[in-house]
């Protein structure tokens, strides 16, 4: 059974939520984008090397963006504007911030030197915000999300003990797998029987709505029920 069909038929039966699998998608404490950003700040402060600082700045946001998309299983385009468009779809940052990030790719305009330096200082602040927020998201990433319904007095003879959802009469679970080729696994249970279990990668239309749910759960204080409602709406619109 496909995800859209399962949600359309069973959403009303899923009333309780569970979050688990909080982990990190970041391997290093001090990442390469942070190192590049630090070097850019140093060039600007110590040497007034505007061109060098700007080059390091743009490289830091390029590296952060590609790393973020790759960690989430999205193949990054070589075109930066397309990369930022994908980040925007995920909802990690406000579109106006991402628009400013994209503008950092433009060369410094032909203004007076003090105007160039002031502009670059502002760009460094924006880039620092971008890297910190996206790193925080990757550092605190829920990898399991479950919606289910458990009977007070379940019929234990019907329960499939091998089901990932245990004793749930109705259940839905999404799991993000980061190892190898990152993908999302969707599992569905109806009347104790597992009727849906398959993987979704970035080539599928359902992938971005599912990832967006993980983003909301990992970044903001949004009730999981609301996240699930929005997920259902988006998946059914894509179907």
PDB file of C-alpha atoms in Angstrom, residues 2-207:
ATOM      1  CA  UNK A   2       1.283   3.456  -0.919  1.00  0.00           C
ATOM      2  CA  UNK A   3       1.693   6.150   1.710  1.00  0.00           C
ATOM      3  CA  UNK A   4      -1.001   8.466   0.344  1.00  0.00           C
ATOM      4  CA  UNK A   5      -3.608   5.673   0.332  1.00  0.00           C
ATOM      5  CA  UNK A   6      -2.672   4.599   3.857  1.00  0.00           C
ATOM      6  CA  UNK A   7      -2.960   8.128   5.245  1.00  0.00           C
ATOM      7  CA  UNK A   8      -6.225   8.804   3.427  1.00  0.00           C
ATOM      8  CA  UNK A   9      -7.835   5.669   4.873  1.00  0.00           C
ATOM      9  CA  UNK A  10      -6.295   5.604   8.354  1.00  0.00           C
ATOM     10  CA  UNK A  11      -5.432   9.128   9.490  1.00  0.00           C
ATOM     11  CA  UNK A  12      -8.552   9.314  11.669  1.00  0.00           C
ATOM     12  CA  UNK A  13      -7.415   6.222  13.611  1.00  0.00           C
ATOM     13  CA  UNK A  14      -4.005   7.674  14.597  1.00  0.00           C
ATOM     14  CA  UNK A  15      -4.314   9.650  17.814  1.00  0.00           C
ATOM     15  CA  UNK A  16      -1.133   9.283  19.893  1.00  0.00           C
ATOM     16  CA  UNK A  17       2.344  10.464  18.967  1.00  0.00           C
ATOM     17  CA  UNK A  18       5.852   9.364  19.846  1.00  0.00           C
ATOM     18  CA  UNK A  19       9.241  10.880  19.018  1.00  0.00           C
ATOM     19  CA  UNK A  20      12.545   9.060  19.389  1.00  0.00           C
ATOM     20  CA  UNK A  21      15.907   8.546  17.759  1.00  0.00           C
ATOM     21  CA  UNK A  22      17.257  12.029  18.532  1.00  0.00           C
ATOM     22  CA  UNK A  23      20.750  12.090  17.091  1.00  0.00           C
ATOM     23  CA  UNK A  24      23.270  14.118  15.155  1.00  0.00           C
ATOM     24  CA  UNK A  25      23.979  14.249  11.439  1.00  0.00           C
ATOM     25  CA  UNK A  26      27.194  16.189  12.140  1.00  0.00           C
ATOM     26  CA  UNK A  27      30.419  14.236  12.570  1.00  0.00           C
ATOM     27  CA  UNK A  28      32.814  16.995  13.668  1.00  0.00           C
ATOM     28  CA  UNK A  29      32.531  19.437  16.555  1.00  0.00           C
ATOM     29  CA  UNK A  30      34.134  22.211  14.473  1.00  0.00           C
ATOM     30  CA  UNK A  31      32.990  21.717  10.889  1.00  0.00           C
ATOM     31  CA  UNK A  32      34.671  22.753   7.643  1.00  0.00           C
ATOM     32  CA  UNK A  33      32.122  25.542   6.926  1.00  0.00           C
ATOM     33  CA  UNK A  34      32.746  26.976  10.402  1.00  0.00           C
ATOM     34  CA  UNK A  35      36.499  26.873   9.795  1.00  0.00           C
ATOM     35  CA  UNK A  36      36.107  28.697   6.475  1.00  0.00           C
ATOM     36  CA  UNK A  37      33.877  31.307   8.095  1.00  0.00           C
ATOM     37  CA  UNK A  38      36.420  31.841  10.880  1.00  0.00           C
ATOM     38  CA  UNK A  39      39.181  32.361   8.307  1.00  0.00           C
ATOM     39  CA  UNK A  40      37.007  34.869   6.432  1.00  0.00           C
ATOM     40  CA  UNK A  41      36.431  36.874   9.617  1.00  0.00           C
ATOM     41  CA  UNK A  42      40.146  36.824  10.358  1.00  0.00           C
ATOM     42  CA  UNK A  43      41.055  38.120   6.883  1.00  0.00           C
ATOM     43  CA  UNK A  44      38.531  40.919   7.211  1.00  0.00           C
ATOM     44  CA  UNK A  45      39.555  42.004  10.717  1.00  0.00           C
ATOM     45  CA  UNK A  46      43.321  41.585  10.521  1.00  0.00           C
ATOM     46  CA  UNK A  47      44.169  42.375   6.905  1.00  0.00           C
ATOM     47  CA  UNK A  48      41.196  44.156   5.361  1.00  0.00           C
ATOM     48  CA  UNK A  49      41.462  41.519   2.631  1.00  0.00           C
ATOM     49  CA  UNK A  50      37.954  41.979   1.287  1.00  0.00           C
ATOM     50  CA  UNK A  51      38.339  39.770  -1.787  1.00  0.00           C
ATOM     51  CA  UNK A  52      39.886  36.937   0.219  1.00  0.00           C
ATOM     52  CA  UNK A  53      37.261  37.201   2.942  1.00  0.00           C
ATOM     53  CA  UNK A  54      34.452  37.212   0.386  1.00  0.00           C
ATOM     54  CA  UNK A  55      35.848  34.124  -1.360  1.00  0.00           C
ATOM     55  CA  UNK A  56      36.079  32.194   1.922  1.00  0.00           C
ATOM     56  CA  UNK A  57      32.622  33.400   2.933  1.00  0.00           C
ATOM     57  CA  UNK A  58      30.956  32.118  -0.231  1.00  0.00           C
ATOM     58  CA  UNK A  59      32.841  28.836   0.024  1.00  0.00           C
ATOM     59  CA  UNK A  60      31.639  28.370   3.609  1.00  0.00           C
ATOM     60  CA  UNK A  61      27.972  28.690   2.684  1.00  0.00           C
ATOM     61  CA  UNK A  62      28.427  26.491  -0.399  1.00  0.00           C
ATOM     62  CA  UNK A  63      30.041  23.771   1.707  1.00  0.00           C
ATOM     63  CA  UNK A  64      27.376  24.014   4.424  1.00  0.00           C
ATOM     64  CA  UNK A  65      24.555  23.829   1.898  1.00  0.00           C
ATOM     65  CA  UNK A  66      25.941  20.819   0.033  1.00  0.00           C
ATOM     66  CA  UNK A  67      26.704  19.030   3.327  1.00  0.00           C
ATOM     67  CA  UNK A  68      23.174  19.662   4.611  1.00  0.00           C
ATOM     68  CA  UNK A  69      21.502  18.360   1.455  1.00  0.00           C
ATOM     69  CA  UNK A  70      23.782  15.321   1.197  1.00  0.00           C
ATOM     70  CA  UNK A  71      23.201  14.393   4.846  1.00  0.00           C
ATOM     71  CA  UNK A  72      19.458  14.468   4.179  1.00  0.00           C
ATOM     72  CA  UNK A  73      19.771  12.262   1.102  1.00  0.00           C
ATOM     73  CA  UNK A  74      19.190  15.000  -1.452  1.00  0.00           C
ATOM     74  CA  UNK A  75      21.564  15.097  -4.403  1.00  0.00           C
ATOM     75  CA  UNK A  76      22.821  18.662  -4.609  1.00  0.00           C
ATOM     76  CA  UNK A  77      22.886  20.465  -7.933  1.00  0.00           C
ATOM     77  CA  UNK A  78      26.076  22.269  -8.951  1.00  0.00           C
ATOM     78  CA  UNK A  79      24.037  25.475  -9.237  1.00  0.00           C
ATOM     79  CA  UNK A  80      23.902  27.292  -5.906  1.00  0.00           C
ATOM     80  CA  UNK A  81      20.515  28.930  -6.543  1.00  0.00           C
ATOM     81  CA  UNK A  82      19.002  25.454  -7.042  1.00  0.00           C
ATOM     82  CA  UNK A  83      20.626  24.229  -3.822  1.00  0.00           C
ATOM     83  CA  UNK A  84      19.165  27.134  -1.857  1.00  0.00           C
ATOM     84  CA  UNK A  85      15.775  26.489  -3.449  1.00  0.00           C
ATOM     85  CA  UNK A  86      15.857  22.950  -2.019  1.00  0.00           C
ATOM     86  CA  UNK A  87      16.805  24.251   1.447  1.00  0.00           C
ATOM     87  CA  UNK A  88      13.872  26.661   1.171  1.00  0.00           C
ATOM     88  CA  UNK A  89      11.500  23.770   0.420  1.00  0.00           C
ATOM     89  CA  UNK A  90      12.578  22.081   3.649  1.00  0.00           C
ATOM     90  CA  UNK A  91      11.568  25.111   5.740  1.00  0.00           C
ATOM     91  CA  UNK A  92      14.739  25.287   7.829  1.00  0.00           C
ATOM     92  CA  UNK A  93      15.068  29.069   7.474  1.00  0.00           C
ATOM     93  CA  UNK A  94      12.805  31.921   6.473  1.00  0.00           C
ATOM     94  CA  UNK A  95      12.841  32.567   2.694  1.00  0.00           C
ATOM     95  CA  UNK A  96      14.063  36.147   3.181  1.00  0.00           C
ATOM     96  CA  UNK A  97      17.164  34.878   4.995  1.00  0.00           C
ATOM     97  CA  UNK A  98      17.869  32.391   2.223  1.00  0.00           C
ATOM     98  CA  UNK A  99      17.457  35.154  -0.349  1.00  0.00           C
ATOM     99  CA  UNK A 100      20.168  37.113   1.447  1.00  0.00           C
ATOM    100  CA  UNK A 101      22.360  34.021   1.542  1.00  0.00           C
ATOM    101  CA  UNK A 102      21.959  33.649  -2.210  1.00  0.00           C
ATOM    102  CA  UNK A 103      22.960  37.289  -2.666  1.00  0.00           C
ATOM    103  CA  UNK A 104      26.290  36.556  -0.982  1.00  0.00           C
ATOM    104  CA  UNK A 105      27.250  34.798  -4.178  1.00  0.00           C
ATOM    105  CA  UNK A 106      27.291  38.104  -6.016  1.00  0.00           C
ATOM    106  CA  UNK A 107      30.601  39.897  -6.315  1.00  0.00           C
ATOM    107  CA  UNK A 108      31.222  42.920  -4.130  1.00  0.00           C
ATOM    108  CA  UNK A 109      29.730  45.920  -5.845  1.00  0.00           C
ATOM    109  CA  UNK A 110      31.788  48.877  -7.022  1.00  0.00           C
ATOM    110  CA  UNK A 111      31.405  51.070  -3.964  1.00  0.00           C
ATOM    111  CA  UNK A 112      33.968  52.846  -1.832  1.00  0.00           C
ATOM    112  CA  UNK A 113      36.213  50.572   0.217  1.00  0.00           C
ATOM    113  CA  UNK A 114      34.541  51.436   3.537  1.00  0.00           C
ATOM    114  CA  UNK A 115      31.138  50.623   2.023  1.00  0.00           C
ATOM    115  CA  UNK A 116      32.450  47.283   0.755  1.00  0.00           C
ATOM    116  CA  UNK A 117      33.783  46.429   4.193  1.00  0.00           C
ATOM    117  CA  UNK A 118      30.522  47.343   5.930  1.00  0.00           C
ATOM    118  CA  UNK A 119      28.570  45.247   3.448  1.00  0.00           C
ATOM    119  CA  UNK A 120      30.900  42.289   3.916  1.00  0.00           C
ATOM    120  CA  UNK A 121      30.601  42.514   7.705  1.00  0.00           C
ATOM    121  CA  UNK A 122      26.813  42.261   7.346  1.00  0.00           C
ATOM    122  CA  UNK A 123      27.219  39.298   4.995  1.00  0.00           C
ATOM    123  CA  UNK A 124      29.452  37.543   7.515  1.00  0.00           C
ATOM    124  CA  UNK A 125      26.772  37.965  10.180  1.00  0.00           C
ATOM    125  CA  UNK A 126      24.112  36.486   7.889  1.00  0.00           C
ATOM    126  CA  UNK A 127      26.354  33.586   6.866  1.00  0.00           C
ATOM    127  CA  UNK A 128      27.168  32.888  10.525  1.00  0.00           C
ATOM    128  CA  UNK A 129      23.438  32.762  11.319  1.00  0.00           C
ATOM    129  CA  UNK A 130      22.828  30.407   8.395  1.00  0.00           C
ATOM    130  CA  UNK A 131      25.589  28.005   9.388  1.00  0.00           C
ATOM    131  CA  UNK A 132      24.674  27.997  13.080  1.00  0.00           C
ATOM    132  CA  UNK A 133      20.973  27.341  12.520  1.00  0.00           C
ATOM    133  CA  UNK A 134      21.480  24.619   9.926  1.00  0.00           C
ATOM    134  CA  UNK A 135      24.156  22.986  12.110  1.00  0.00           C
ATOM    135  CA  UNK A 136      21.831  23.108  15.124  1.00  0.00           C
ATOM    136  CA  UNK A 137      19.171  21.403  13.048  1.00  0.00           C
ATOM    137  CA  UNK A 138      21.602  18.663  11.989  1.00  0.00           C
ATOM    138  CA  UNK A 139      22.829  18.287  15.580  1.00  0.00           C
ATOM    139  CA  UNK A 140      19.306  17.762  16.953  1.00  0.00           C
ATOM    140  CA  UNK A 141      17.536  15.614  14.433  1.00  0.00           C
ATOM    141  CA  UNK A 142      14.674  13.290  15.391  1.00  0.00           C
ATOM    142  CA  UNK A 143      14.935  10.167  13.256  1.00  0.00           C
ATOM    143  CA  UNK A 144      11.763   8.340  14.382  1.00  0.00           C
ATOM    144  CA  UNK A 145       8.214   9.698  14.408  1.00  0.00           C
ATOM    145  CA  UNK A 146       5.181   7.590  15.234  1.00  0.00           C
ATOM    146  CA  UNK A 147       1.420   8.092  15.298  1.00  0.00           C
ATOM    147  CA  UNK A 148      -0.655   5.244  16.720  1.00  0.00           C
ATOM    148  CA  UNK A 149      -3.696   4.018  18.587  1.00  0.00           C
ATOM    149  CA  UNK A 150      -3.455   1.416  21.356  1.00  0.00           C
ATOM    150  CA  UNK A 151      -6.524  -0.331  22.740  1.00  0.00           C
ATOM    151  CA  UNK A 152      -7.015  -0.430  26.505  1.00  0.00           C
ATOM    152  CA  UNK A 153      -7.663  -4.161  26.341  1.00  0.00           C
ATOM    153  CA  UNK A 154      -5.979  -5.379  23.169  1.00  0.00           C
ATOM    154  CA  UNK A 155      -6.671  -8.754  21.656  1.00  0.00           C
ATOM    155  CA  UNK A 156      -3.213 -10.252  22.181  1.00  0.00           C
ATOM    156  CA  UNK A 157      -3.993 -13.139  19.862  1.00  0.00           C
ATOM    157  CA  UNK A 158      -4.142 -10.686  16.967  1.00  0.00           C
ATOM    158  CA  UNK A 159      -1.014  -8.739  17.780  1.00  0.00           C
ATOM    159  CA  UNK A 160       1.854  -9.242  15.391  1.00  0.00           C
ATOM    160  CA  UNK A 161       4.825  -9.399  17.744  1.00  0.00           C
ATOM    161  CA  UNK A 162       7.208  -8.743  14.873  1.00  0.00           C
ATOM    162  CA  UNK A 163       5.548  -5.442  14.063  1.00  0.00           C
ATOM    163  CA  UNK A 164       7.764  -2.416  14.617  1.00  0.00           C
ATOM    164  CA  UNK A 165       4.803  -0.767  16.288  1.00  0.00           C
ATOM    165  CA  UNK A 166       4.415  -3.453  18.899  1.00  0.00           C
ATOM    166  CA  UNK A 167       0.886  -3.664  20.278  1.00  0.00           C
ATOM    167  CA  UNK A 168      -0.622  -0.802  18.279  1.00  0.00           C
ATOM    168  CA  UNK A 169      -4.011  -1.565  16.767  1.00  0.00           C
ATOM    169  CA  UNK A 170      -3.386   1.212  14.241  1.00  0.00           C
ATOM    170  CA  UNK A 171      -0.004   2.735  13.659  1.00  0.00           C
ATOM    171  CA  UNK A 172       2.137   4.828  11.364  1.00  0.00           C
ATOM    172  CA  UNK A 173       5.866   5.298  11.653  1.00  0.00           C
ATOM    173  CA  UNK A 174       8.501   7.142   9.638  1.00  0.00           C
ATOM    174  CA  UNK A 175      12.197   6.503  10.186  1.00  0.00           C
ATOM    175  CA  UNK A 176      15.095   8.418   8.691  1.00  0.00           C
ATOM    176  CA  UNK A 177      18.081   6.227   7.834  1.00  0.00           C
ATOM    177  CA  UNK A 178      21.285   8.236   7.386  1.00  0.00           C
ATOM    178  CA  UNK A 179      23.760   5.418   6.709  1.00  0.00           C
ATOM    179  CA  UNK A 180      24.694   4.493   3.157  1.00  0.00           C
ATOM    180  CA  UNK A 181      22.195   6.230   0.928  1.00  0.00           C
ATOM    181  CA  UNK A 182      19.958   8.267   3.245  1.00  0.00           C
ATOM    182  CA  UNK A 183      16.278   7.431   2.880  1.00  0.00           C
ATOM    183  CA  UNK A 184      13.011   7.370   4.825  1.00  0.00           C
ATOM    184  CA  UNK A 185      11.173   4.197   5.739  1.00  0.00           C
ATOM    185  CA  UNK A 186       7.385   4.329   6.165  1.00  0.00           C
ATOM    186  CA  UNK A 187       5.514   1.663   8.116  1.00  0.00           C
ATOM    187  CA  UNK A 188       1.765   1.274   8.566  1.00  0.00           C
ATOM    188  CA  UNK A 189      -0.285  -1.030  10.805  1.00  0.00           C
ATOM    189  CA  UNK A 190      -4.023  -1.657  10.594  1.00  0.00           C
ATOM    190  CA  UNK A 191      -5.773  -3.955  13.068  1.00  0.00           C
ATOM    191  CA  UNK A 192      -2.383  -5.194  14.329  1.00  0.00           C
ATOM    192  CA  UNK A 193      -1.208  -6.177  10.849  1.00  0.00           C
ATOM    193  CA  UNK A 194       1.654  -4.437   9.086  1.00  0.00           C
ATOM    194  CA  UNK A 195       0.194  -3.529   5.706  1.00  0.00           C
ATOM    195  CA  UNK A 196       2.783  -0.961   4.599  1.00  0.00           C
ATOM    196  CA  UNK A 197       6.574  -1.047   4.848  1.00  0.00           C
ATOM    197  CA  UNK A 198       8.786   0.469   2.177  1.00  0.00           C
ATOM    198  CA  UNK A 199      11.530   3.026   1.661  1.00  0.00           C
ATOM    199  CA  UNK A 200      11.267   6.446   0.072  1.00  0.00           C
ATOM    200  CA  UNK A 201      14.270   8.293  -1.336  1.00  0.00           C
ATOM    201  CA  UNK A 202      14.703  11.745  -2.833  1.00  0.00           C
ATOM    202  CA  UNK A 203      13.444  10.596  -6.239  1.00  0.00           C
ATOM    203  CA  UNK A 204       9.922  10.143  -4.797  1.00  0.00           C
ATOM    204  CA  UNK A 205       7.416  12.981  -4.466  1.00  0.00           C
ATOM    205  CA  UNK A 206       6.653  12.029  -0.858  1.00  0.00           C
ATOM    206  CA  UNK A 207      10.258  12.537   0.253  1.00  0.00           C
TER     207      UNK A 207
END
